[in-house]
Amino acid sequence: MIRGDRIFGAVMIVLALGYILTASRIGTSFMSDPVGPRVFPYMVAGVIILCSVSMILRPDPDAEWPAGPMLLQLGIAFAALIGYAFAIKPLGFILPTVIVAGILSWQIGGRPMRAAISGIGLGIGLFVLFRVILGLGLRGLPAGWGF
């Protein structure tokens, strides 16, 4: 699996560079925070690149590829994240984040009630973090529902 890890690492570097290119197009006004809204995507891409370089330089010789139920779990997570990308614009940030965070929390072994609480906490907490601390112009709820 050494070759598989290296190929995956190289693909992730290409995706991270595309992410940086996309983030560089985020418009900011001259009155905005000097840090700006591009910092978070740059930080995420930087972490991806560091992890990918590590994966290329030190691949796992005994890696096992997932099979059966794990592939189904990965497919559910992938579908949830794709749905999240399409739902965030019409539904705002909080509702899709609560749903996807709840699904992902449930998948990693949480009980349904704990997963729901985790989803609600993450949805609201991340909204406050991005809106208040980072100053991003996120819409919290669907248009016409309030903030």
PDB file of C-alpha atoms in Angstrom:
ATOM      1  CA  MET A   1       0.000   0.000   0.000  1.00  0.00           C
ATOM      2  CA  ILE A   2       3.017   2.272  -0.100  1.00  0.00           C
ATOM      3  CA  ARG A   3       2.252   3.313  -3.662  1.00  0.00           C
ATOM      4  CA  GLY A   4      -1.421   3.923  -2.819  1.00  0.00           C
ATOM      5  CA  ASP A   5      -0.498   6.245   0.054  1.00  0.00           C
ATOM      6  CA  ARG A   6       1.877   8.198  -2.151  1.00  0.00           C
ATOM      7  CA  ILE A   7      -0.671   8.551  -4.945  1.00  0.00           C
ATOM      8  CA  PHE A   8      -3.310   9.665  -2.435  1.00  0.00           C
ATOM      9  CA  GLY A   9      -0.873  12.190  -0.939  1.00  0.00           C
ATOM     10  CA  ALA A  10      -0.054  13.613  -4.370  1.00  0.00           C
ATOM     11  CA  VAL A  11      -3.758  13.905  -5.266  1.00  0.00           C
ATOM     12  CA  MET A  12      -4.469  15.679  -1.985  1.00  0.00           C
ATOM     13  CA  ILE A  13      -1.652  18.177  -2.642  1.00  0.00           C
ATOM     14  CA  VAL A  14      -3.167  18.981  -6.031  1.00  0.00           C
ATOM     15  CA  LEU A  15      -6.610  19.423  -4.426  1.00  0.00           C
ATOM     16  CA  ALA A  16      -5.149  21.636  -1.685  1.00  0.00           C
ATOM     17  CA  LEU A  17      -3.429  23.826  -4.267  1.00  0.00           C
ATOM     18  CA  GLY A  18      -6.739  24.143  -6.121  1.00  0.00           C
ATOM     19  CA  TYR A  19      -8.371  25.081  -2.823  1.00  0.00           C
ATOM     20  CA  ILE A  20      -5.746  27.792  -2.274  1.00  0.00           C
ATOM     21  CA  LEU A  21      -6.316  29.093  -5.788  1.00  0.00           C
ATOM     22  CA  THR A  22     -10.071  29.209  -5.208  1.00  0.00           C
ATOM     23  CA  ALA A  23      -9.650  30.904  -1.821  1.00  0.00           C
ATOM     24  CA  SER A  24      -7.361  33.529  -3.330  1.00  0.00           C
ATOM     25  CA  ARG A  25     -10.342  34.769  -5.327  1.00  0.00           C
ATOM     26  CA  ILE A  26     -12.329  35.664  -2.204  1.00  0.00           C
ATOM     27  CA  GLY A  27     -12.972  39.357  -2.421  1.00  0.00           C
ATOM     28  CA  THR A  28     -12.284  41.635   0.522  1.00  0.00           C
ATOM     29  CA  SER A  29     -12.870  45.318   0.941  1.00  0.00           C
ATOM     30  CA  PHE A  30     -10.179  47.727   2.052  1.00  0.00           C
ATOM     31  CA  MET A  31     -12.098  48.175   5.326  1.00  0.00           C
ATOM     32  CA  SER A  32     -11.992  44.478   6.238  1.00  0.00           C
ATOM     33  CA  ASP A  33      -9.932  42.850   8.933  1.00  0.00           C
ATOM     34  CA  PRO A  34      -6.243  42.678   7.946  1.00  0.00           C
ATOM     35  CA  VAL A  35      -6.352  38.917   8.487  1.00  0.00           C
ATOM     36  CA  GLY A  36      -9.320  38.627   6.143  1.00  0.00           C
ATOM     37  CA  PRO A  37     -11.604  35.729   5.267  1.00  0.00           C
ATOM     38  CA  ARG A  38      -8.936  33.916   3.244  1.00  0.00           C
ATOM     39  CA  VAL A  39      -6.962  32.838   6.288  1.00  0.00           C
ATOM     40  CA  PHE A  40      -9.138  29.891   7.255  1.00  0.00           C
ATOM     41  CA  PRO A  41      -9.051  28.246   3.775  1.00  0.00           C
ATOM     42  CA  TYR A  42      -5.306  28.865   3.615  1.00  0.00           C
ATOM     43  CA  MET A  43      -4.851  27.230   7.018  1.00  0.00           C
ATOM     44  CA  VAL A  44      -6.923  24.200   5.992  1.00  0.00           C
ATOM     45  CA  ALA A  45      -4.972  23.840   2.732  1.00  0.00           C
ATOM     46  CA  GLY A  46      -1.683  24.176   4.614  1.00  0.00           C
ATOM     47  CA  VAL A  47      -2.606  21.363   6.992  1.00  0.00           C
ATOM     48  CA  ILE A  48      -3.687  19.187   4.044  1.00  0.00           C
ATOM     49  CA  ILE A  49      -0.380  19.815   2.266  1.00  0.00           C
ATOM     50  CA  LEU A  50       1.655  19.029   5.397  1.00  0.00           C
ATOM     51  CA  CYS A  51      -0.253  15.797   5.985  1.00  0.00           C
ATOM     52  CA  SER A  52       0.053  14.844   2.309  1.00  0.00           C
ATOM     53  CA  VAL A  53       3.804  15.430   2.262  1.00  0.00           C
ATOM     54  CA  SER A  54       4.075  13.286   5.387  1.00  0.00           C
ATOM     55  CA  MET A  55       2.034  10.566   3.671  1.00  0.00           C
ATOM     56  CA  ILE A  56       4.284  10.687   0.603  1.00  0.00           C
ATOM     57  CA  LEU A  57       7.527  10.614   2.591  1.00  0.00           C
ATOM     58  CA  ARG A  58       6.437   8.055   5.191  1.00  0.00           C
ATOM     59  CA  PRO A  59       3.730   5.802   3.715  1.00  0.00           C
ATOM     60  CA  ASP A  60       2.235   3.066   5.848  1.00  0.00           C
ATOM     61  CA  PRO A  61       3.639  -0.284   4.655  1.00  0.00           C
ATOM     62  CA  ASP A  62       0.837  -2.280   6.320  1.00  0.00           C
ATOM     63  CA  ALA A  63      -2.162  -0.112   5.486  1.00  0.00           C
ATOM     64  CA  GLU A  64      -5.456  -1.935   5.024  1.00  0.00           C
ATOM     65  CA  TRP A  65      -8.118  -0.633   2.655  1.00  0.00           C
ATOM     66  CA  PRO A  66     -11.635  -0.547   4.049  1.00  0.00           C
ATOM     67  CA  ALA A  67     -14.158  -3.134   2.946  1.00  0.00           C
ATOM     68  CA  GLY A  68     -17.870  -3.940   3.331  1.00  0.00           C
ATOM     69  CA  PRO A  69     -19.617  -1.963   6.073  1.00  0.00           C
ATOM     70  CA  MET A  70     -16.784   0.551   6.320  1.00  0.00           C
ATOM     71  CA  LEU A  71     -17.164   1.416   2.643  1.00  0.00           C
ATOM     72  CA  LEU A  72     -20.877   1.983   3.259  1.00  0.00           C
ATOM     73  CA  GLN A  73     -20.064   4.281   6.183  1.00  0.00           C
ATOM     74  CA  LEU A  74     -17.593   6.206   4.035  1.00  0.00           C
ATOM     75  CA  GLY A  75     -20.200   6.489   1.278  1.00  0.00           C
ATOM     76  CA  ILE A  76     -22.755   7.888   3.734  1.00  0.00           C
ATOM     77  CA  ALA A  77     -20.223  10.425   5.024  1.00  0.00           C
ATOM     78  CA  PHE A  78     -19.280  11.420   1.475  1.00  0.00           C
ATOM     79  CA  ALA A  79     -22.940  11.816   0.468  1.00  0.00           C
ATOM     80  CA  ALA A  80     -23.617  13.903   3.594  1.00  0.00           C
ATOM     81  CA  LEU A  81     -20.700  16.211   2.818  1.00  0.00           C
ATOM     82  CA  ILE A  82     -21.761  16.608  -0.818  1.00  0.00           C
ATOM     83  CA  GLY A  83     -25.302  17.397   0.348  1.00  0.00           C
ATOM     84  CA  TYR A  84     -23.829  19.890   2.815  1.00  0.00           C
ATOM     85  CA  ALA A  85     -22.028  21.719   0.037  1.00  0.00           C
ATOM     86  CA  PHE A  86     -25.272  22.091  -1.904  1.00  0.00           C
ATOM     87  CA  ALA A  87     -27.490  22.891   1.116  1.00  0.00           C
ATOM     88  CA  ILE A  88     -25.408  25.587   2.765  1.00  0.00           C
ATOM     89  CA  LYS A  89     -26.348  28.345   0.327  1.00  0.00           C
ATOM     90  CA  PRO A  90     -30.155  27.959   0.345  1.00  0.00           C
ATOM     91  CA  LEU A  91     -30.467  26.859   4.008  1.00  0.00           C
ATOM     92  CA  GLY A  92     -27.783  29.004   5.622  1.00  0.00           C
ATOM     93  CA  PHE A  93     -24.917  27.716   7.750  1.00  0.00           C
ATOM     94  CA  ILE A  94     -26.524  26.444  10.936  1.00  0.00           C
ATOM     95  CA  LEU A  95     -29.140  23.915   9.745  1.00  0.00           C
ATOM     96  CA  PRO A  96     -26.923  21.977   7.287  1.00  0.00           C
ATOM     97  CA  THR A  97     -24.050  22.030   9.785  1.00  0.00           C
ATOM     98  CA  VAL A  98     -26.270  20.651  12.557  1.00  0.00           C
ATOM     99  CA  ILE A  99     -27.505  17.837  10.293  1.00  0.00           C
ATOM    100  CA  VAL A 100     -24.128  16.842   8.863  1.00  0.00           C
ATOM    101  CA  ALA A 101     -22.303  17.140  12.187  1.00  0.00           C
ATOM    102  CA  GLY A 102     -25.003  14.964  13.759  1.00  0.00           C
ATOM    103  CA  ILE A 103     -24.662  12.333  11.019  1.00  0.00           C
ATOM    104  CA  LEU A 104     -20.879  12.282  11.279  1.00  0.00           C
ATOM    105  CA  SER A 105     -21.001  12.161  15.090  1.00  0.00           C
ATOM    106  CA  TRP A 106     -23.407   9.240  14.931  1.00  0.00           C
ATOM    107  CA  GLN A 107     -21.143   7.451  12.448  1.00  0.00           C
ATOM    108  CA  ILE A 108     -18.105   7.596  14.701  1.00  0.00           C
ATOM    109  CA  GLY A 109     -19.967   5.683  17.347  1.00  0.00           C
ATOM    110  CA  GLY A 110     -22.056   8.177  19.214  1.00  0.00           C
ATOM    111  CA  ARG A 111     -25.512   7.397  20.476  1.00  0.00           C
ATOM    112  CA  PRO A 112     -28.293   9.164  18.576  1.00  0.00           C
ATOM    113  CA  MET A 113     -29.068  11.655  21.361  1.00  0.00           C
ATOM    114  CA  ARG A 114     -25.400  12.502  21.889  1.00  0.00           C
ATOM    115  CA  ALA A 115     -24.902  12.829  18.133  1.00  0.00           C
ATOM    116  CA  ALA A 116     -27.844  15.244  17.929  1.00  0.00           C
ATOM    117  CA  ILE A 117     -26.491  17.326  20.798  1.00  0.00           C
ATOM    118  CA  SER A 118     -23.033  17.324  19.186  1.00  0.00           C
ATOM    119  CA  GLY A 119     -24.548  18.442  15.895  1.00  0.00           C
ATOM    120  CA  ILE A 120     -26.466  21.293  17.512  1.00  0.00           C
ATOM    121  CA  GLY A 121     -23.417  22.373  19.498  1.00  0.00           C
ATOM    122  CA  LEU A 122     -21.127  22.290  16.494  1.00  0.00           C
ATOM    123  CA  GLY A 123     -23.603  24.075  14.238  1.00  0.00           C
ATOM    124  CA  ILE A 124     -24.146  26.947  16.632  1.00  0.00           C
ATOM    125  CA  GLY A 125     -20.583  27.025  17.969  1.00  0.00           C
ATOM    126  CA  LEU A 126     -18.968  27.104  14.546  1.00  0.00           C
ATOM    127  CA  PHE A 127     -21.396  29.787  13.403  1.00  0.00           C
ATOM    128  CA  VAL A 128     -20.448  31.981  16.360  1.00  0.00           C
ATOM    129  CA  LEU A 129     -16.754  31.289  15.737  1.00  0.00           C
ATOM    130  CA  PHE A 130     -16.893  32.129  12.048  1.00  0.00           C
ATOM    131  CA  ARG A 131     -19.284  35.057  12.327  1.00  0.00           C
ATOM    132  CA  VAL A 132     -18.093  36.757  15.510  1.00  0.00           C
ATOM    133  CA  ILE A 133     -14.409  35.887  15.798  1.00  0.00           C
ATOM    134  CA  LEU A 134     -13.388  35.538  12.155  1.00  0.00           C
ATOM    135  CA  GLY A 135     -15.893  38.080  10.884  1.00  0.00           C
ATOM    136  CA  LEU A 136     -17.121  35.994   7.953  1.00  0.00           C
ATOM    137  CA  GLY A 137     -20.358  37.095   6.346  1.00  0.00           C
ATOM    138  CA  LEU A 138     -22.214  33.814   6.842  1.00  0.00           C
ATOM    139  CA  ARG A 139     -25.975  33.677   6.741  1.00  0.00           C
ATOM    140  CA  GLY A 140     -27.083  31.633   9.731  1.00  0.00           C
ATOM    141  CA  LEU A 141     -30.534  30.546   8.593  1.00  0.00           C
ATOM    142  CA  PRO A 142     -32.493  30.477   5.324  1.00  0.00           C
ATOM    143  CA  ALA A 143     -33.370  33.862   3.877  1.00  0.00           C
ATOM    144  CA  GLY A 144     -36.341  35.378   5.674  1.00  0.00           C
ATOM    145  CA  TRP A 145     -35.853  33.369   8.892  1.00  0.00           C
ATOM    146  CA  GLY A 146     -33.788  35.961  10.714  1.00  0.00           C
ATOM    147  CA  PHE A 147     -30.009  36.291  10.930  1.00  0.00           C
TER     148      PHE A 147
END
